[in-house]
PDB file of C-alpha atoms in Angstrom:
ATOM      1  CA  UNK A 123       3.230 -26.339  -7.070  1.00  0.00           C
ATOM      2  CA  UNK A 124       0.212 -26.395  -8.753  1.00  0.00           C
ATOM      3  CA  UNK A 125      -1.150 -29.489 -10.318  1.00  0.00           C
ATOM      4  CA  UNK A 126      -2.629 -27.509 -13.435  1.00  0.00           C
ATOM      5  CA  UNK A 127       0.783 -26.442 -14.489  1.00  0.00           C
ATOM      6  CA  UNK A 128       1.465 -30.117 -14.700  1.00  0.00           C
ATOM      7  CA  UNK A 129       1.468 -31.685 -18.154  1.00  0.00           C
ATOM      8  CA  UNK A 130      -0.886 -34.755 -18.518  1.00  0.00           C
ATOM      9  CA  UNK A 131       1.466 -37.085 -18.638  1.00  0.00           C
ATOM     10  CA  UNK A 132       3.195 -35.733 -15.556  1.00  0.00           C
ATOM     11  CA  UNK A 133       0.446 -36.215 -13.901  1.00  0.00           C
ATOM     12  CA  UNK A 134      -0.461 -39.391 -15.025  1.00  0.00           C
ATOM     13  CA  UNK A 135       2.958 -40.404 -13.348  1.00  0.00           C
ATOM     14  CA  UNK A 136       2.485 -38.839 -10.139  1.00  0.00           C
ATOM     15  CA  UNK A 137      -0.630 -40.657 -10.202  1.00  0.00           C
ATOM     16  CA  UNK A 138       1.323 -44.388 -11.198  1.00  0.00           C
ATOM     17  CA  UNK A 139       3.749 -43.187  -8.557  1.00  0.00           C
ATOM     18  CA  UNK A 140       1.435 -43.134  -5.957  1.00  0.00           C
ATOM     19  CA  UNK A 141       0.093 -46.273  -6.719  1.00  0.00           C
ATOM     20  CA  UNK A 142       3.040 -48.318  -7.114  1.00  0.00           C
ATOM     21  CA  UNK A 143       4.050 -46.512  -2.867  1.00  0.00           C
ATOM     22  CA  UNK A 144       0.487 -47.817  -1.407  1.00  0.00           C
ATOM     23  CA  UNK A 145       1.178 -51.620  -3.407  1.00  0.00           C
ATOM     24  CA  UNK A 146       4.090 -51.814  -1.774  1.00  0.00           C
ATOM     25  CA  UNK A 147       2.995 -50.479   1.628  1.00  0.00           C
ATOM     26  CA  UNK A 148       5.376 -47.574   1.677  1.00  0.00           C
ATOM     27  CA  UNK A 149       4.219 -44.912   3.556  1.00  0.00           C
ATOM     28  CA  UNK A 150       6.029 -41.865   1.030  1.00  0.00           C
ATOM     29  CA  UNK A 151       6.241 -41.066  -2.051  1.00  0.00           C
ATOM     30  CA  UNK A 152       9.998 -40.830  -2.945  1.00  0.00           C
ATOM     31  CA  UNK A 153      11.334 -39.443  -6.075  1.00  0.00           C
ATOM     32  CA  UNK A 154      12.305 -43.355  -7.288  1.00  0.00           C
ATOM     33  CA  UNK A 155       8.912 -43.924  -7.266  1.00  0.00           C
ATOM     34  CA  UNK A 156       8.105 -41.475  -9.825  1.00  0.00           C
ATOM     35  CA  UNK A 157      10.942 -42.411 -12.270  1.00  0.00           C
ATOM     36  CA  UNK A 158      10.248 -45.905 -12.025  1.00  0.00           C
ATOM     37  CA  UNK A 159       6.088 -44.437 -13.243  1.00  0.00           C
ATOM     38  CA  UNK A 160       7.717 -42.543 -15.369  1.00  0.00           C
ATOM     39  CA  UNK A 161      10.278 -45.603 -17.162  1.00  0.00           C
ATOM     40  CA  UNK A 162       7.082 -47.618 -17.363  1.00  0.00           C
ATOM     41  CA  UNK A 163       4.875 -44.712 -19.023  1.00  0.00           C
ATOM     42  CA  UNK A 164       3.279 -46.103 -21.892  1.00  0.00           C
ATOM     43  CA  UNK A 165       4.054 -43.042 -24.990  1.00  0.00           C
ATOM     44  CA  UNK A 166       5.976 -41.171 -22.560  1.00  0.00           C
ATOM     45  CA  UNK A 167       9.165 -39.809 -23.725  1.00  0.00           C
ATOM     46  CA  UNK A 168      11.442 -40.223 -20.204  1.00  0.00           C
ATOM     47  CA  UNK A 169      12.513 -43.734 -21.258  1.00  0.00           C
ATOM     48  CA  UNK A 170      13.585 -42.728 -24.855  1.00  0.00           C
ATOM     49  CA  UNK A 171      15.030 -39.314 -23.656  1.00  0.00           C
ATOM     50  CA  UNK A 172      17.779 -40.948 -21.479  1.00  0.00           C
ATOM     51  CA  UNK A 173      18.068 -44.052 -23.696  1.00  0.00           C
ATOM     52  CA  UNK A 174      19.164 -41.376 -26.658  1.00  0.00           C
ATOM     53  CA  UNK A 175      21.415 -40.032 -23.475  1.00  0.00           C
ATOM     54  CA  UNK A 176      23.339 -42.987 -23.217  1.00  0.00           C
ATOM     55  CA  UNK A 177      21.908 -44.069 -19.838  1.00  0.00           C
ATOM     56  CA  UNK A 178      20.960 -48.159 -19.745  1.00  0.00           C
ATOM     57  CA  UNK A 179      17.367 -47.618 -19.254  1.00  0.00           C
ATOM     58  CA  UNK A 180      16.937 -51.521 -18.242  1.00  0.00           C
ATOM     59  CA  UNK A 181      19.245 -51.382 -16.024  1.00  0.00           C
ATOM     60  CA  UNK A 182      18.443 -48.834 -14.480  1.00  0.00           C
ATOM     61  CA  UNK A 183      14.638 -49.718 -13.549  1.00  0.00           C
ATOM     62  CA  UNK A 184      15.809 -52.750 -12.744  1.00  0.00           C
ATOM     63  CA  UNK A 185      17.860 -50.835 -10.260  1.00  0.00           C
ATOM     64  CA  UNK A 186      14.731 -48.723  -9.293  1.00  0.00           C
ATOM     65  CA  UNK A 187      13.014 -51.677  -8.073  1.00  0.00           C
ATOM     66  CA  UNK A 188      15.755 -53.156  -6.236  1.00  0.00           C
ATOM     67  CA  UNK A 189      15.861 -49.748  -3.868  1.00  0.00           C
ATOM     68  CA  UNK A 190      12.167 -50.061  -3.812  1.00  0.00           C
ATOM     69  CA  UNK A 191      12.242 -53.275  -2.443  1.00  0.00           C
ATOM     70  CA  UNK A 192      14.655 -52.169   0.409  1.00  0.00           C
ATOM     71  CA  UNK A 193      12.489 -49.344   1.691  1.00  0.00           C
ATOM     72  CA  UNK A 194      10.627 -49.873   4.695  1.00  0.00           C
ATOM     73  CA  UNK A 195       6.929 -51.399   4.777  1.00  0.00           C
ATOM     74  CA  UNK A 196       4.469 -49.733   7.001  1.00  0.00           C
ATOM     75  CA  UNK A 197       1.978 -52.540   8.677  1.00  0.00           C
ATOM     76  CA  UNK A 198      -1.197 -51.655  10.412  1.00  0.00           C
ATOM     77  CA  UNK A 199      -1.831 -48.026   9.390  1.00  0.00           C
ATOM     78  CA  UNK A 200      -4.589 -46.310   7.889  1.00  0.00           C
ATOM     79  CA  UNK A 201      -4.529 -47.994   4.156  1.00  0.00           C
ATOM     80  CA  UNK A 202      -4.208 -45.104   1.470  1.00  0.00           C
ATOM     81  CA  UNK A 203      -2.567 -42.915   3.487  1.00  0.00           C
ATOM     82  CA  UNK A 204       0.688 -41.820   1.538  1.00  0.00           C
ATOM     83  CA  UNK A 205       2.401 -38.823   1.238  1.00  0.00           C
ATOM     84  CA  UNK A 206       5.194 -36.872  -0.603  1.00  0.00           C
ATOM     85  CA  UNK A 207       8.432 -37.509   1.014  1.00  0.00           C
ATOM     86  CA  UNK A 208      10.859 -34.106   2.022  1.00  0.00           C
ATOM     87  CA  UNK A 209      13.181 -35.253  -1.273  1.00  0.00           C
ATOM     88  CA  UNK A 210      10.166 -35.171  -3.495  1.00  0.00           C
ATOM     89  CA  UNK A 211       8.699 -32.341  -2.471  1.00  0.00           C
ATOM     90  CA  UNK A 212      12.476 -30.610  -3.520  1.00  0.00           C
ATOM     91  CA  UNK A 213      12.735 -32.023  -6.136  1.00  0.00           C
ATOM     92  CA  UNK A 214       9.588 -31.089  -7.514  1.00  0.00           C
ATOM     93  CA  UNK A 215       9.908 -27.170  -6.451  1.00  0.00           C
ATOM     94  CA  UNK A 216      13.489 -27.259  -8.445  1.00  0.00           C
ATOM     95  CA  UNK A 217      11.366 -28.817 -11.242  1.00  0.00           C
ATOM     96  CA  UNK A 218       9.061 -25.623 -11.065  1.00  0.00           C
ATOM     97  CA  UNK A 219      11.940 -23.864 -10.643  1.00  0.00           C
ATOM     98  CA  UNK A 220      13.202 -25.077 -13.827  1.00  0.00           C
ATOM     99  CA  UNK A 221      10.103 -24.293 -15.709  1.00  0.00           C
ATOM    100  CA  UNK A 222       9.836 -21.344 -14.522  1.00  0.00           C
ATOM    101  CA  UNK A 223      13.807 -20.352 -15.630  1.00  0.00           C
ATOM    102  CA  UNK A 224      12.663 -21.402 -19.505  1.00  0.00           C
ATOM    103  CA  UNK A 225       9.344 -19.372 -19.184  1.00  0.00           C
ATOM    104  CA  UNK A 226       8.155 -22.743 -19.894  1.00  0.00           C
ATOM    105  CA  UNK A 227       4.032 -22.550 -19.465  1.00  0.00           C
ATOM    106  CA  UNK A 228       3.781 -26.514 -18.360  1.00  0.00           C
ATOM    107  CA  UNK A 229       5.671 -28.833 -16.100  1.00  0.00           C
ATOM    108  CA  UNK A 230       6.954 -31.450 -17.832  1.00  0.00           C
ATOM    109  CA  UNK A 231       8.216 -34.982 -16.856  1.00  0.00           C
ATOM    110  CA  UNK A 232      11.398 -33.940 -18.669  1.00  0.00           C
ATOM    111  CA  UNK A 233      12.247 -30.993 -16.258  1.00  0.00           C
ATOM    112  CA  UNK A 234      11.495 -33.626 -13.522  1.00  0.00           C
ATOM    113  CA  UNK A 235      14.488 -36.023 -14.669  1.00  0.00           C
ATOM    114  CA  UNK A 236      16.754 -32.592 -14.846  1.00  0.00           C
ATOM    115  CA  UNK A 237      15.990 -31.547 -11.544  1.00  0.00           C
ATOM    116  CA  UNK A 238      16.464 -34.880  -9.955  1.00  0.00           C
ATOM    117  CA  UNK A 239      20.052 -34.702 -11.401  1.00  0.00           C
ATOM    118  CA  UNK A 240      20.214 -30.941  -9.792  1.00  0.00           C
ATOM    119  CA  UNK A 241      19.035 -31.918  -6.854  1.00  0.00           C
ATOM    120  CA  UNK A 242      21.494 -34.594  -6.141  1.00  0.00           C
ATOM    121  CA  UNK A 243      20.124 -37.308  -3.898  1.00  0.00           C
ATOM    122  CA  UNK A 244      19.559 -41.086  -4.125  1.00  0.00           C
ATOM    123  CA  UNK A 245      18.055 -40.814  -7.991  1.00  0.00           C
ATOM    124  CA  UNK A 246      20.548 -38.271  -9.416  1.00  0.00           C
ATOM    125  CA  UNK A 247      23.069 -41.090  -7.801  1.00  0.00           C
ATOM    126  CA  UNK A 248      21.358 -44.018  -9.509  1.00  0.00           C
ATOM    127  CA  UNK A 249      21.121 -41.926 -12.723  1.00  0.00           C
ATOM    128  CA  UNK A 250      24.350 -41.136 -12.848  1.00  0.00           C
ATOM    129  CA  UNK A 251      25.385 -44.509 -11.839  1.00  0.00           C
ATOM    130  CA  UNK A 252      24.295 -45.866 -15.399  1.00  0.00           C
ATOM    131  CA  UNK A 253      25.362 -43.562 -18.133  1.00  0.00           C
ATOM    132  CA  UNK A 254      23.250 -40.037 -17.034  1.00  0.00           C
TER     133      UNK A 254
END
């Protein structure tokens, strides 16, 4: 996927995704990391999107960090080193996928929270489990 196809705001969250997997010493980037950047986006429109869905958007990140918090720490490797995990990597091709299906011209954190549902793995479950 390219990163240039991304909009800025995705971006931004892969970015805040990232970060929040190295502060909490986990050694992938899973796709609950980037919906937990993506709940906590300041002017993003992820949060209000599945609010006006029905989905209970506080309990839900609240959920989000409880899973975090169960994934395994790595200890006494190379600090920074993080990478995408086999889930997020899917999920992000069916997100290009997506766009690519509307002749959309940008990536869009939107088309990420519709794939994740697609793609049916531990976020589609949580999703689903409050109101998506």
């Amino acid at each position: 996927m390219r990163m240039d196809k991304l909009t800025n705001k995705f971006q931004m969250a892969l970015a805040d995704a990232q970060s929040l997997a190295l502060g909490r010493d986990h050694q992938q980037i899973e796709p609950l990391h980037v919906m937990l950047a993506l709940l906590d986006q300041q002017g993003g429109s992820v949060r209000h999107l599945l609010g006006s869905a029905g989905v209970n958007v506080n309990a839900l990140r609240s959920q989000l960090g409880l899973e975090l918090d169960r994934m395994a720490k790595v200890e006494g490797g190379t600090p920074g080193e993080v990478t995408l995990s086999q889930e997020l990597g899917r999920v992000l091709n069916l997100t290009d996928k997506l766009a690519q299906k509307r002749q959309d011209q940008f990536i869009s954190s939107e088309l990420f929270v519709l794939a994740a549902m697609e793609a049916k793995g531990q976020l589609a479950d949580l999703l689903k489990k409050h109101g998506a």
